[in-house]
Short mmCIF file of C-alpha atoms in Angstrom, two decimals:
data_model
loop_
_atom_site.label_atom_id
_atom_site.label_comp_id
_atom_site.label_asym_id
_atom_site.label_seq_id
_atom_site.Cartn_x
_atom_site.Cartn_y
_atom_site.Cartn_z
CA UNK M 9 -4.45 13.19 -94.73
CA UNK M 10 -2.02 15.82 -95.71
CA UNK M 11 -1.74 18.21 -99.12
CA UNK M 12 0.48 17.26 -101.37
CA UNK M 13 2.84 20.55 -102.77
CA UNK M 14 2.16 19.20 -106.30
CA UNK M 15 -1.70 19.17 -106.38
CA UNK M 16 -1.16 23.21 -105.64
CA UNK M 17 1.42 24.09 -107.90
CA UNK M 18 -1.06 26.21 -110.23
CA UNK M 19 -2.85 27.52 -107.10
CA UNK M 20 -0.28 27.81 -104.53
CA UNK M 21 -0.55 31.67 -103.98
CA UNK M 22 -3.60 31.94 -102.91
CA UNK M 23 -3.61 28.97 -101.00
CA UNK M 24 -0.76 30.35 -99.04
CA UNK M 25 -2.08 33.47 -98.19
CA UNK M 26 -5.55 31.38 -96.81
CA UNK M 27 -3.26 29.23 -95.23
CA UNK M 28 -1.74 32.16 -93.50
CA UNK M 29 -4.57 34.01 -91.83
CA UNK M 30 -5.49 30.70 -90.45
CA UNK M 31 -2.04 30.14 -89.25
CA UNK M 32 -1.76 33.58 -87.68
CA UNK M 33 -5.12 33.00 -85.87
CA UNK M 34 -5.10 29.45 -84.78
CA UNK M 35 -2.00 27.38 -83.13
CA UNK M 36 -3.07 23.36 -84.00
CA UNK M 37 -5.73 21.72 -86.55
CA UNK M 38 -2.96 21.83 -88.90
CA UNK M 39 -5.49 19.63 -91.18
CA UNK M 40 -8.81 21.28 -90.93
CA UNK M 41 -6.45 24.82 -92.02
CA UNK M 42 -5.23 22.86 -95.02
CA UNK M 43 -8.57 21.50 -95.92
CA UNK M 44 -10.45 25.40 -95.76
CA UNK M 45 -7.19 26.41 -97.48
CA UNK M 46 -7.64 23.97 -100.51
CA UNK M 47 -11.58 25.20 -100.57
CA UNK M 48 -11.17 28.62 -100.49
CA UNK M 49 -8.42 28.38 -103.04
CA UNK M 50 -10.52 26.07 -105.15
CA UNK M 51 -13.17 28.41 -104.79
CA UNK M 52 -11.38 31.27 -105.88
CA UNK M 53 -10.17 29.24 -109.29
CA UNK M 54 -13.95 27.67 -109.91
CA UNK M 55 -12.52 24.52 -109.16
CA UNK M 56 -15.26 23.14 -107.00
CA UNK M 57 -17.96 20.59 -107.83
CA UNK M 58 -20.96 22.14 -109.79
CA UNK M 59 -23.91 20.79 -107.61
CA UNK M 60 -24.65 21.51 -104.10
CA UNK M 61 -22.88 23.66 -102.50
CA UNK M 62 -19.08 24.66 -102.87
CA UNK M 63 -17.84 22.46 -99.79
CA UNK M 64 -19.95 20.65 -96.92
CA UNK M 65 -17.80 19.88 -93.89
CA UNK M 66 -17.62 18.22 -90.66
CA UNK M 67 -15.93 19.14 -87.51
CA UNK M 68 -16.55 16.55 -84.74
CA UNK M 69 -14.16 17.15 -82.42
CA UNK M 70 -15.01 18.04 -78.73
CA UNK M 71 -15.67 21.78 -76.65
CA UNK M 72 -12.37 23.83 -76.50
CA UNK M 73 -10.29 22.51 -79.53
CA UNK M 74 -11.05 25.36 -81.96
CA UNK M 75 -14.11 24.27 -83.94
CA UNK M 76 -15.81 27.82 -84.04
CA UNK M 77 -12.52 30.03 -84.22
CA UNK M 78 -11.67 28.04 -87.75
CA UNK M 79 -15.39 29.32 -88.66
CA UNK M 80 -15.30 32.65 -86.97
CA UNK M 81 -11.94 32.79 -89.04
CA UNK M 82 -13.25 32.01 -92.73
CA UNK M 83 -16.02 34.78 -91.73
CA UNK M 84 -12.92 37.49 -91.01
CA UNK M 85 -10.96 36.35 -94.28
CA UNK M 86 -14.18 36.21 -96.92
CA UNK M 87 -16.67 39.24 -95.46
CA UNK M 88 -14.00 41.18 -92.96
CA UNK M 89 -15.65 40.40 -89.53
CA UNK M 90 -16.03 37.20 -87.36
CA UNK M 91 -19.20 37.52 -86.52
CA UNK M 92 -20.40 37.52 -90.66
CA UNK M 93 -21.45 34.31 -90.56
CA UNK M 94 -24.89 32.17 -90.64
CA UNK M 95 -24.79 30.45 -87.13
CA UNK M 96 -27.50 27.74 -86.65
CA UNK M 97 -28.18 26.26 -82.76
CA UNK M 98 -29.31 22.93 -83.48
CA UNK M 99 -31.22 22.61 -80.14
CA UNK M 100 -33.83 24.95 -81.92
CA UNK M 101 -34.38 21.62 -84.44
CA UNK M 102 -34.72 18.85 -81.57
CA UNK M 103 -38.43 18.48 -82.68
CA UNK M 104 -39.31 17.27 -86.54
CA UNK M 105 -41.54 19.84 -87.61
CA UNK M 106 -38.58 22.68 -86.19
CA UNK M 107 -36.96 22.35 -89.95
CA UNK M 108 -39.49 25.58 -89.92
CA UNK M 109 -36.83 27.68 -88.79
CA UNK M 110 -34.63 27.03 -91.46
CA UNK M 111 -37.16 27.17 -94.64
CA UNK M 112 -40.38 29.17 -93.24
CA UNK M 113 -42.71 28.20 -91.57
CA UNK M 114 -46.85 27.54 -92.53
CA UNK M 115 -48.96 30.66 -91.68
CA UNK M 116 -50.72 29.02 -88.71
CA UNK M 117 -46.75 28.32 -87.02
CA UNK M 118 -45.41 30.71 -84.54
CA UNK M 119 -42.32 31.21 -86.95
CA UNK M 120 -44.48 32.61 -89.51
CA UNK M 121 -43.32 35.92 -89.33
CA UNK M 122 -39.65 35.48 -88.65
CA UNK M 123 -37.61 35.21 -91.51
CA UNK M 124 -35.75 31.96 -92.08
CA UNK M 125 -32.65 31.24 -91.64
CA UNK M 126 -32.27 30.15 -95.74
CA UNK M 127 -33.72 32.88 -96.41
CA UNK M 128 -32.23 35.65 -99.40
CA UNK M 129 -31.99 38.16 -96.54
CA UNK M 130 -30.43 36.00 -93.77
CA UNK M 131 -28.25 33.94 -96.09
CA UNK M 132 -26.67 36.69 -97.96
CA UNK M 133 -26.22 39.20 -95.09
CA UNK M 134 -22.72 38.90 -94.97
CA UNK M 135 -22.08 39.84 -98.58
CA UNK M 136 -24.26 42.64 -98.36
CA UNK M 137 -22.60 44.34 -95.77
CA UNK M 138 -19.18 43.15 -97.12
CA UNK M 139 -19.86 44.66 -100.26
CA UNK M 140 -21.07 47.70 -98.90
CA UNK M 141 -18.01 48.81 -96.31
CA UNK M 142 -15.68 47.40 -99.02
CA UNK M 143 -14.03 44.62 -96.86
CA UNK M 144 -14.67 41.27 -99.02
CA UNK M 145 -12.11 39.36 -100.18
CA UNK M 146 -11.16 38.66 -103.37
CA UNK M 147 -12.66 35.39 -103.37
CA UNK M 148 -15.88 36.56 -101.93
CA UNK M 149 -15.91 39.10 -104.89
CA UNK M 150 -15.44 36.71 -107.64
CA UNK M 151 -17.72 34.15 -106.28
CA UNK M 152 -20.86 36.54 -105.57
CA UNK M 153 -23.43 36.03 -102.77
CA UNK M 154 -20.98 33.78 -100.79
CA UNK M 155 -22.52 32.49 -97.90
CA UNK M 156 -20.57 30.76 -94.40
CA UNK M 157 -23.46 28.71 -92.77
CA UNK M 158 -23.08 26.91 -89.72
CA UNK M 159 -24.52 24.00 -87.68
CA UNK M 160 -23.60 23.86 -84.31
CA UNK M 161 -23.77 20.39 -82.44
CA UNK M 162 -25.68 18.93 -85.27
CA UNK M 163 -25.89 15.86 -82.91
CA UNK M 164 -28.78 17.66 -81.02
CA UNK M 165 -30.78 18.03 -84.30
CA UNK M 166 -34.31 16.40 -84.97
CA UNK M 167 -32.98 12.35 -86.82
CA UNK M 168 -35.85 13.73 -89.50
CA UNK M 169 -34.27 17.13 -89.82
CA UNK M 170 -30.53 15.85 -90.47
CA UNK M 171 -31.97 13.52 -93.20
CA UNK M 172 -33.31 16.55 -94.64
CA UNK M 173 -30.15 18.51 -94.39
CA UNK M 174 -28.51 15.47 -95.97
CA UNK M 175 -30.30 15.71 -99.03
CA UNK M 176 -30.25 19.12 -99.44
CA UNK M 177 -25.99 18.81 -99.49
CA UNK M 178 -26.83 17.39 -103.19
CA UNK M 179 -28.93 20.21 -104.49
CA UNK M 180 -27.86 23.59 -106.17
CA UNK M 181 -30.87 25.61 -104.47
CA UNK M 182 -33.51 25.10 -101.89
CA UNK M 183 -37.17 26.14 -102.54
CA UNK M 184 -38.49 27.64 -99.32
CA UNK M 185 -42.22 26.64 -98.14
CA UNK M 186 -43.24 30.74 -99.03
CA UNK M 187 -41.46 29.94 -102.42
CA UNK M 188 -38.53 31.93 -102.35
CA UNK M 189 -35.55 30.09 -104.05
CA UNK M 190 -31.97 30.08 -103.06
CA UNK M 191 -29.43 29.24 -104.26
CA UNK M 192 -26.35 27.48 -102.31
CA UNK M 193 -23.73 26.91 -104.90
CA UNK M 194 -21.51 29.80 -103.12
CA UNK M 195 -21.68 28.32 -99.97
CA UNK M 196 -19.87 26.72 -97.51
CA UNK M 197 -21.65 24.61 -94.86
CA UNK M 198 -19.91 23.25 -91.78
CA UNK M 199 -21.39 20.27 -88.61
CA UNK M 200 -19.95 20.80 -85.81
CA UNK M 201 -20.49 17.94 -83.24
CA UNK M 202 -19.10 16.87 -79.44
CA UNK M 203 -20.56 13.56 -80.00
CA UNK M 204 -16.81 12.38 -79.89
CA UNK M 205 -16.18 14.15 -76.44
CA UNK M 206 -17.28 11.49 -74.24
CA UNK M 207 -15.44 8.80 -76.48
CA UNK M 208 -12.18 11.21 -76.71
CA UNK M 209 -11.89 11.64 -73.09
CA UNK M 210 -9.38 9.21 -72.21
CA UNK M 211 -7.80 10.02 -75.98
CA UNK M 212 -4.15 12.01 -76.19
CA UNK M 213 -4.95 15.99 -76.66
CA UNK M 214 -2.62 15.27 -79.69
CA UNK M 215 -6.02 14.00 -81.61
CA UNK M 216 -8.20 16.57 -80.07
CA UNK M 217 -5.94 19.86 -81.18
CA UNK M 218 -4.81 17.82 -84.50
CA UNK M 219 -1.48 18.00 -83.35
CA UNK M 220 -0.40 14.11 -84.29
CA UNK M 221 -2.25 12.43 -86.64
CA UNK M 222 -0.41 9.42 -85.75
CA UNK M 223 -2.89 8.15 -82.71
CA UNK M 224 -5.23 5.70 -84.91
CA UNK M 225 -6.95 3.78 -82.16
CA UNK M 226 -8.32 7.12 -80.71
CA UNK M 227 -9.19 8.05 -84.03
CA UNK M 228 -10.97 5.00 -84.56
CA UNK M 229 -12.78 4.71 -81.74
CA UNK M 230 -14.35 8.30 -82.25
CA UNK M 231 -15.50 7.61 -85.58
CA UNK M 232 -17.16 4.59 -84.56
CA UNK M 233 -19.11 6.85 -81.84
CA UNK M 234 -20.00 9.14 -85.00
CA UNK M 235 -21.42 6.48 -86.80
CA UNK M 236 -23.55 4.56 -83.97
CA UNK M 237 -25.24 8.30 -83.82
CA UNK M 238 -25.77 9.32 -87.18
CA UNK M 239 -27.17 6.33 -88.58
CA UNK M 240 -30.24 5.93 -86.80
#
């Protein structure tokens, strides 16, 4: 699925200088580069979608192919370090009632006094320190409380907790269990899955660096495996 030139005309500047960073950071995934390109630039021009938040991706491609740089890499760009971004190991959500990490847990849990990870403070980290030593982007400055959050292997998550996930994708804020509201409208949320791995192994490393998009059966067969998992 490629970009047509014309669709950017009235954005093309900015999308080029996205498009850039990523380039000058990461050699293949020509597509997922374009497709954070086209958000950021959206983004930028309040082009997005009004409800949920700005973009929700999904990067199911196996270990070693570049998943985390792209996010380490939209970190660097919005809030001026890698690291500036809400990472989420889903084997912390294998059980149902481990959603308490994200949105706060009851006072008789063990998470009780940790903050969660949707929390004001966690969330918005990133743009508070960004804001402080001066290094956000111009997008992250015109959009306000951006937010990069990231779920890694989502495949490993609780069936329960995914559905939950799911539905939250449609709303503009989440109401923690202590209350708090927040608000996701500025953020970007990104899967990341290997649940493609075993089906990619015999697969050209063409599809698994996005170097050809022109190997169909392999593409095929690896969406089928996505499928068979996530609709349980």
């Amino acid at each position: 699925m490629g970009i047509e030139r014309k669709e950017l005309s009235f954005r093309w500047p900015l999308y080029e200088e996205v498009l850039a960073h990523y380039n000058k950071r990461i050699i293949w995934q020509s597509l997922a580069k374009e497709t954070m390109a086209k958000v950021l630039s959206d983004a930028y021009q309040d082009f997005n979608k009004k409800n949920g938040p700005l973009s929700v991706l999904f990067f199911k491609w196996p270990t070693w192919v570049g998943k985390s740089e792209i996010v380490k890499q939209t970190g660097e760009l919005l809030f001026g370090d890698s690291k500036d971004i809400v990472r989420i190991d889903c084997d912390q959500l294998k059980q149902s009632h481990e959603d308490a990490i994200l949105f706060w847990a009851p006072p008789w849990y063990v998470w009780y006094n940790a903050p969660a990870k949707f929390s004001w403070v966690n969330l918005y980290a990133s743009y508070k320190l960004g804001e402080k030593l001066d290094t956000l982007h111009k997008i992250a400055r015109k959009r306000k409380h951006m937010a990069v959050i990231v779920f890694e292997e989502i495949e490993k998550a609780h069936p329960q907790v995914i559905q939950g996930l799911l539905k939250m994708m449609e709303e503009d804020e989440v109401t923690l269990k202590n209350g708090e509201v927040v608000y996701l409208w500025n953020s970007i949320i990104i899967f990341t899955s290997n649940v493609w791995e075993k089906a990619s192994q015999d697969a050209p490393k063409s599809v698994w660096f996005g170097k050809n998009n022109s190997d169909e059966e392999y593409k095929k067969k690896m969406s089928e495996t996505c499928k068979k998992r996530f609709n349980k």
